Amino acid sequence: MSITIDREKCTSCGKCREVCPGSLLYAAQDGKTEIRYPKDCWGCTSCVKECRFTAIKYYLGPDIGGKGGFLRTKQEENLLHWIITGPEGEEKVITVDKSKANAY
Ligand code: SF4
Ligand code: SF4
């Protein structure tokens, strides 16, 4: 269970580093975020939700019943889009209105 960070997309904003409950994320010398111990990531997805640049991907591996796809998010004002890409590249999007989070 872990995440990967796309260095090309990372803008060094640091938002993900503020929310990781395990303090696993840190700024490399160039300011881009990296993960210290990928094996220690327990997949809470806080960093995935926080990244507004789709730079963080959450791997959907067999340990959580996945088939090797990945998950990322995109934000649009109050809307949070969960983008799930399957192992063959097929895409599914689930949209949540964050202002109505208690309704889910
Ligand atoms: S939130 Fe995204 S863009 Fe910002 S530092 Fe983290 S990975 Fe980079
Ligand atoms: S998924 Fe959770 S535990 Fe893993 S790096 Fe992101 S914030 Fe930290």
PDB file of C-alpha atoms and ligand atoms in Angstrom:
ATOM      1  CA  MET A   1       0.000   0.000   0.000  1.00  0.00           C
ATOM      2  CA  SER A   2       1.694   3.194  -1.041  1.00  0.00           C
ATOM      3  CA  ILE A   3       1.722   6.315  -3.102  1.00  0.00           C
ATOM      4  CA  THR A   4       3.977   7.610  -5.839  1.00  0.00           C
ATOM      5  CA  ILE A   5       4.746  11.260  -6.498  1.00  0.00           C
ATOM      6  CA  ASP A   6       5.199  12.607 -10.005  1.00  0.00           C
ATOM      7  CA  ARG A   7       8.115  15.041  -9.723  1.00  0.00           C
ATOM      8  CA  GLU A   8       7.176  16.704 -13.014  1.00  0.00           C
ATOM      9  CA  LYS A   9       3.755  17.653 -11.645  1.00  0.00           C
ATOM     10  CA  CYS A  10       4.811  18.514  -8.086  1.00  0.00           C
ATOM     11  CA  THR A  11       4.871  22.290  -7.587  1.00  0.00           C
ATOM     12  CA  SER A  12       6.544  22.063  -4.143  1.00  0.00           C
ATOM     13  CA  CYS A  13       3.484  23.640  -2.505  1.00  0.00           C
ATOM     14  CA  GLY A  14       3.982  21.459   0.584  1.00  0.00           C
ATOM     15  CA  LYS A  15       0.275  20.828   1.287  1.00  0.00           C
ATOM     16  CA  CYS A  16       0.678  17.053   1.319  1.00  0.00           C
ATOM     17  CA  ARG A  17       3.521  17.282   3.826  1.00  0.00           C
ATOM     18  CA  GLU A  18       1.262  19.143   6.266  1.00  0.00           C
ATOM     19  CA  VAL A  19      -1.342  16.377   6.382  1.00  0.00           C
ATOM     20  CA  CYS A  20       0.552  13.073   6.432  1.00  0.00           C
ATOM     21  CA  PRO A  21      -0.183  11.648   9.885  1.00  0.00           C
ATOM     22  CA  GLY A  22       2.990   9.588   9.780  1.00  0.00           C
ATOM     23  CA  SER A  23       5.273  12.473   8.732  1.00  0.00           C
ATOM     24  CA  LEU A  24       6.419  10.310   5.847  1.00  0.00           C
ATOM     25  CA  LEU A  25       6.595  13.130   3.301  1.00  0.00           C
ATOM     26  CA  TYR A  26       9.455  15.572   3.127  1.00  0.00           C
ATOM     27  CA  ALA A  27      10.908  18.225   0.826  1.00  0.00           C
ATOM     28  CA  ALA A  28      13.916  17.109  -1.193  1.00  0.00           C
ATOM     29  CA  GLN A  29      16.719  19.586  -1.841  1.00  0.00           C
ATOM     30  CA  ASP A  30      14.900  20.999  -4.867  1.00  0.00           C
ATOM     31  CA  GLY A  31      11.686  21.462  -2.829  1.00  0.00           C
ATOM     32  CA  LYS A  32       9.769  18.621  -4.466  1.00  0.00           C
ATOM     33  CA  THR A  33       8.018  16.190  -2.164  1.00  0.00           C
ATOM     34  CA  GLU A  34       9.329  12.680  -1.649  1.00  0.00           C
ATOM     35  CA  ILE A  35       8.249   9.833   0.592  1.00  0.00           C
ATOM     36  CA  ARG A  36      10.627   8.547   3.268  1.00  0.00           C
ATOM     37  CA  TYR A  37       9.509   4.982   3.850  1.00  0.00           C
ATOM     38  CA  PRO A  38       6.961   3.897   1.215  1.00  0.00           C
ATOM     39  CA  LYS A  39       6.325   0.675   3.139  1.00  0.00           C
ATOM     40  CA  ASP A  40       5.183   2.671   6.182  1.00  0.00           C
ATOM     41  CA  CYS A  41       2.394   4.393   4.206  1.00  0.00           C
ATOM     42  CA  TRP A  42      -0.910   2.945   5.378  1.00  0.00           C
ATOM     43  CA  GLY A  43      -2.913   4.487   2.572  1.00  0.00           C
ATOM     44  CA  CYS A  44      -5.005   7.035   4.446  1.00  0.00           C
ATOM     45  CA  THR A  45      -5.183   9.076   1.171  1.00  0.00           C
ATOM     46  CA  SER A  46      -4.886  12.424   3.017  1.00  0.00           C
ATOM     47  CA  CYS A  47      -2.022  13.516   0.788  1.00  0.00           C
ATOM     48  CA  VAL A  48      -3.856  12.352  -2.351  1.00  0.00           C
ATOM     49  CA  LYS A  49      -6.865  14.523  -1.419  1.00  0.00           C
ATOM     50  CA  GLU A  50      -4.674  17.508  -0.614  1.00  0.00           C
ATOM     51  CA  CYS A  51      -2.676  17.610  -3.851  1.00  0.00           C
ATOM     52  CA  ARG A  52      -4.324  20.004  -6.299  1.00  0.00           C
ATOM     53  CA  PHE A  53      -1.890  19.143  -9.072  1.00  0.00           C
ATOM     54  CA  THR A  54      -2.692  15.412  -9.467  1.00  0.00           C
ATOM     55  CA  ALA A  55       0.927  14.727  -8.603  1.00  0.00           C
ATOM     56  CA  ILE A  56       0.184  11.959  -6.108  1.00  0.00           C
ATOM     57  CA  LYS A  57      -1.064   8.557  -7.163  1.00  0.00           C
ATOM     58  CA  TYR A  58      -2.309   5.925  -4.787  1.00  0.00           C
ATOM     59  CA  TYR A  59      -1.504   2.426  -5.963  1.00  0.00           C
ATOM     60  CA  LEU A  60      -4.432  -0.009  -5.987  1.00  0.00           C
ATOM     61  CA  GLY A  61      -2.496  -3.194  -5.437  1.00  0.00           C
ATOM     62  CA  PRO A  62      -3.564  -6.716  -4.490  1.00  0.00           C
ATOM     63  CA  ASP A  63      -3.007  -5.992  -0.782  1.00  0.00           C
ATOM     64  CA  ILE A  64      -6.222  -3.939  -0.826  1.00  0.00           C
ATOM     65  CA  GLY A  65      -8.083  -6.025  -3.408  1.00  0.00           C
ATOM     66  CA  GLY A  66      -6.930  -3.891  -6.345  1.00  0.00           C
ATOM     67  CA  LYS A  67      -5.688  -5.062  -9.743  1.00  0.00           C
ATOM     68  CA  GLY A  68      -2.780  -2.715 -10.185  1.00  0.00           C
ATOM     69  CA  GLY A  69      -4.559   0.485 -11.119  1.00  0.00           C
ATOM     70  CA  PHE A  70      -4.206   3.771  -9.307  1.00  0.00           C
ATOM     71  CA  LEU A  71      -6.232   6.546  -7.742  1.00  0.00           C
ATOM     72  CA  ARG A  72      -5.721  10.302  -7.795  1.00  0.00           C
ATOM     73  CA  THR A  73      -7.906  13.322  -7.171  1.00  0.00           C
ATOM     74  CA  LYS A  74      -8.731  16.573  -8.889  1.00  0.00           C
ATOM     75  CA  GLN A  75     -10.412  19.525  -7.175  1.00  0.00           C
ATOM     76  CA  GLU A  76     -12.811  22.080  -8.564  1.00  0.00           C
ATOM     77  CA  GLU A  77     -14.068  24.556  -5.964  1.00  0.00           C
ATOM     78  CA  ASN A  78     -16.242  22.396  -3.648  1.00  0.00           C
ATOM     79  CA  LEU A  79     -16.034  19.322  -5.841  1.00  0.00           C
ATOM     80  CA  LEU A  80     -13.527  16.557  -5.237  1.00  0.00           C
ATOM     81  CA  HIS A  81     -13.154  14.155  -8.160  1.00  0.00           C
ATOM     82  CA  TRP A  82     -11.741  10.739  -7.335  1.00  0.00           C
ATOM     83  CA  ILE A  83     -10.174   9.487 -10.561  1.00  0.00           C
ATOM     84  CA  ILE A  84      -9.638   5.733 -10.694  1.00  0.00           C
ATOM     85  CA  THR A  85      -7.490   4.405 -13.519  1.00  0.00           C
ATOM     86  CA  GLY A  86      -7.696   0.649 -14.054  1.00  0.00           C
ATOM     87  CA  PRO A  87      -4.822  -1.624 -15.076  1.00  0.00           C
ATOM     88  CA  GLU A  88      -5.808  -1.331 -18.756  1.00  0.00           C
ATOM     89  CA  GLY A  89      -5.968   2.474 -18.579  1.00  0.00           C
ATOM     90  CA  GLU A  90      -9.764   2.654 -18.288  1.00  0.00           C
ATOM     91  CA  GLU A  91     -10.922   5.599 -16.181  1.00  0.00           C
ATOM     92  CA  LYS A  92     -13.802   6.048 -13.752  1.00  0.00           C
ATOM     93  CA  VAL A  93     -14.582   9.260 -11.876  1.00  0.00           C
ATOM     94  CA  ILE A  94     -16.523   9.588  -8.610  1.00  0.00           C
ATOM     95  CA  THR A  95     -17.384  13.168  -7.642  1.00  0.00           C
ATOM     96  CA  VAL A  96     -18.071  14.280  -4.092  1.00  0.00           C
ATOM     97  CA  ASP A  97     -19.386  17.705  -3.046  1.00  0.00           C
ATOM     98  CA  LYS A  98     -17.145  18.579  -0.098  1.00  0.00           C
ATOM     99  CA  SER A  99     -19.664  21.082   1.277  1.00  0.00           C
ATOM    100  CA  LYS A 100     -22.096  18.176   1.759  1.00  0.00           C
ATOM    101  CA  ALA A 101     -19.562  15.707   3.156  1.00  0.00           C
ATOM    102  CA  ASN A 102     -21.820  14.805   6.092  1.00  0.00           C
ATOM    103  CA  ALA A 103     -24.475  13.568   3.701  1.00  0.00           C
ATOM    104  CA  TYR A 104     -22.313  10.671   2.481  1.00  0.00           C
TER     105      TYR A 104
HETATM  106  S1  SF4 B   1       0.570  18.638  -2.600  1.00  0.00           S
HETATM  107 FE1  SF4 B   1       1.174  17.847  -4.628  1.00  0.00          FE
HETATM  108  S2  SF4 B   1       2.140  19.599  -5.627  1.00  0.00           S
HETATM  109 FE2  SF4 B   1       2.061  20.090  -3.438  1.00  0.00          FE
HETATM  110  S3  SF4 B   1       4.059  19.396  -2.626  1.00  0.00           S
HETATM  111 FE3  SF4 B   1       2.609  17.685  -2.401  1.00  0.00          FE
HETATM  112  S4  SF4 B   1       2.899  16.435  -4.266  1.00  0.00           S
HETATM  113 FE4  SF4 B   1       3.805  18.438  -4.649  1.00  0.00          FE
HETATM  114  S1  SF4 B   2      -1.443   8.043   2.065  1.00  0.00           S
HETATM  115 FE1  SF4 B   2      -1.506   8.862   4.199  1.00  0.00          FE
HETATM  116  S2  SF4 B   2       0.139   7.762   5.263  1.00  0.00           S
HETATM  117 FE2  SF4 B   2       0.524   7.497   3.080  1.00  0.00          FE
HETATM  118  S3  SF4 B   2       1.949   9.158   2.550  1.00  0.00           S
HETATM  119 FE3  SF4 B   2      -0.140   9.902   2.123  1.00  0.00          FE
HETATM  120  S4  SF4 B   2      -0.793  10.991   3.980  1.00  0.00           S
HETATM  121 FE4  SF4 B   2       1.007   9.710   4.520  1.00  0.00          FE
END
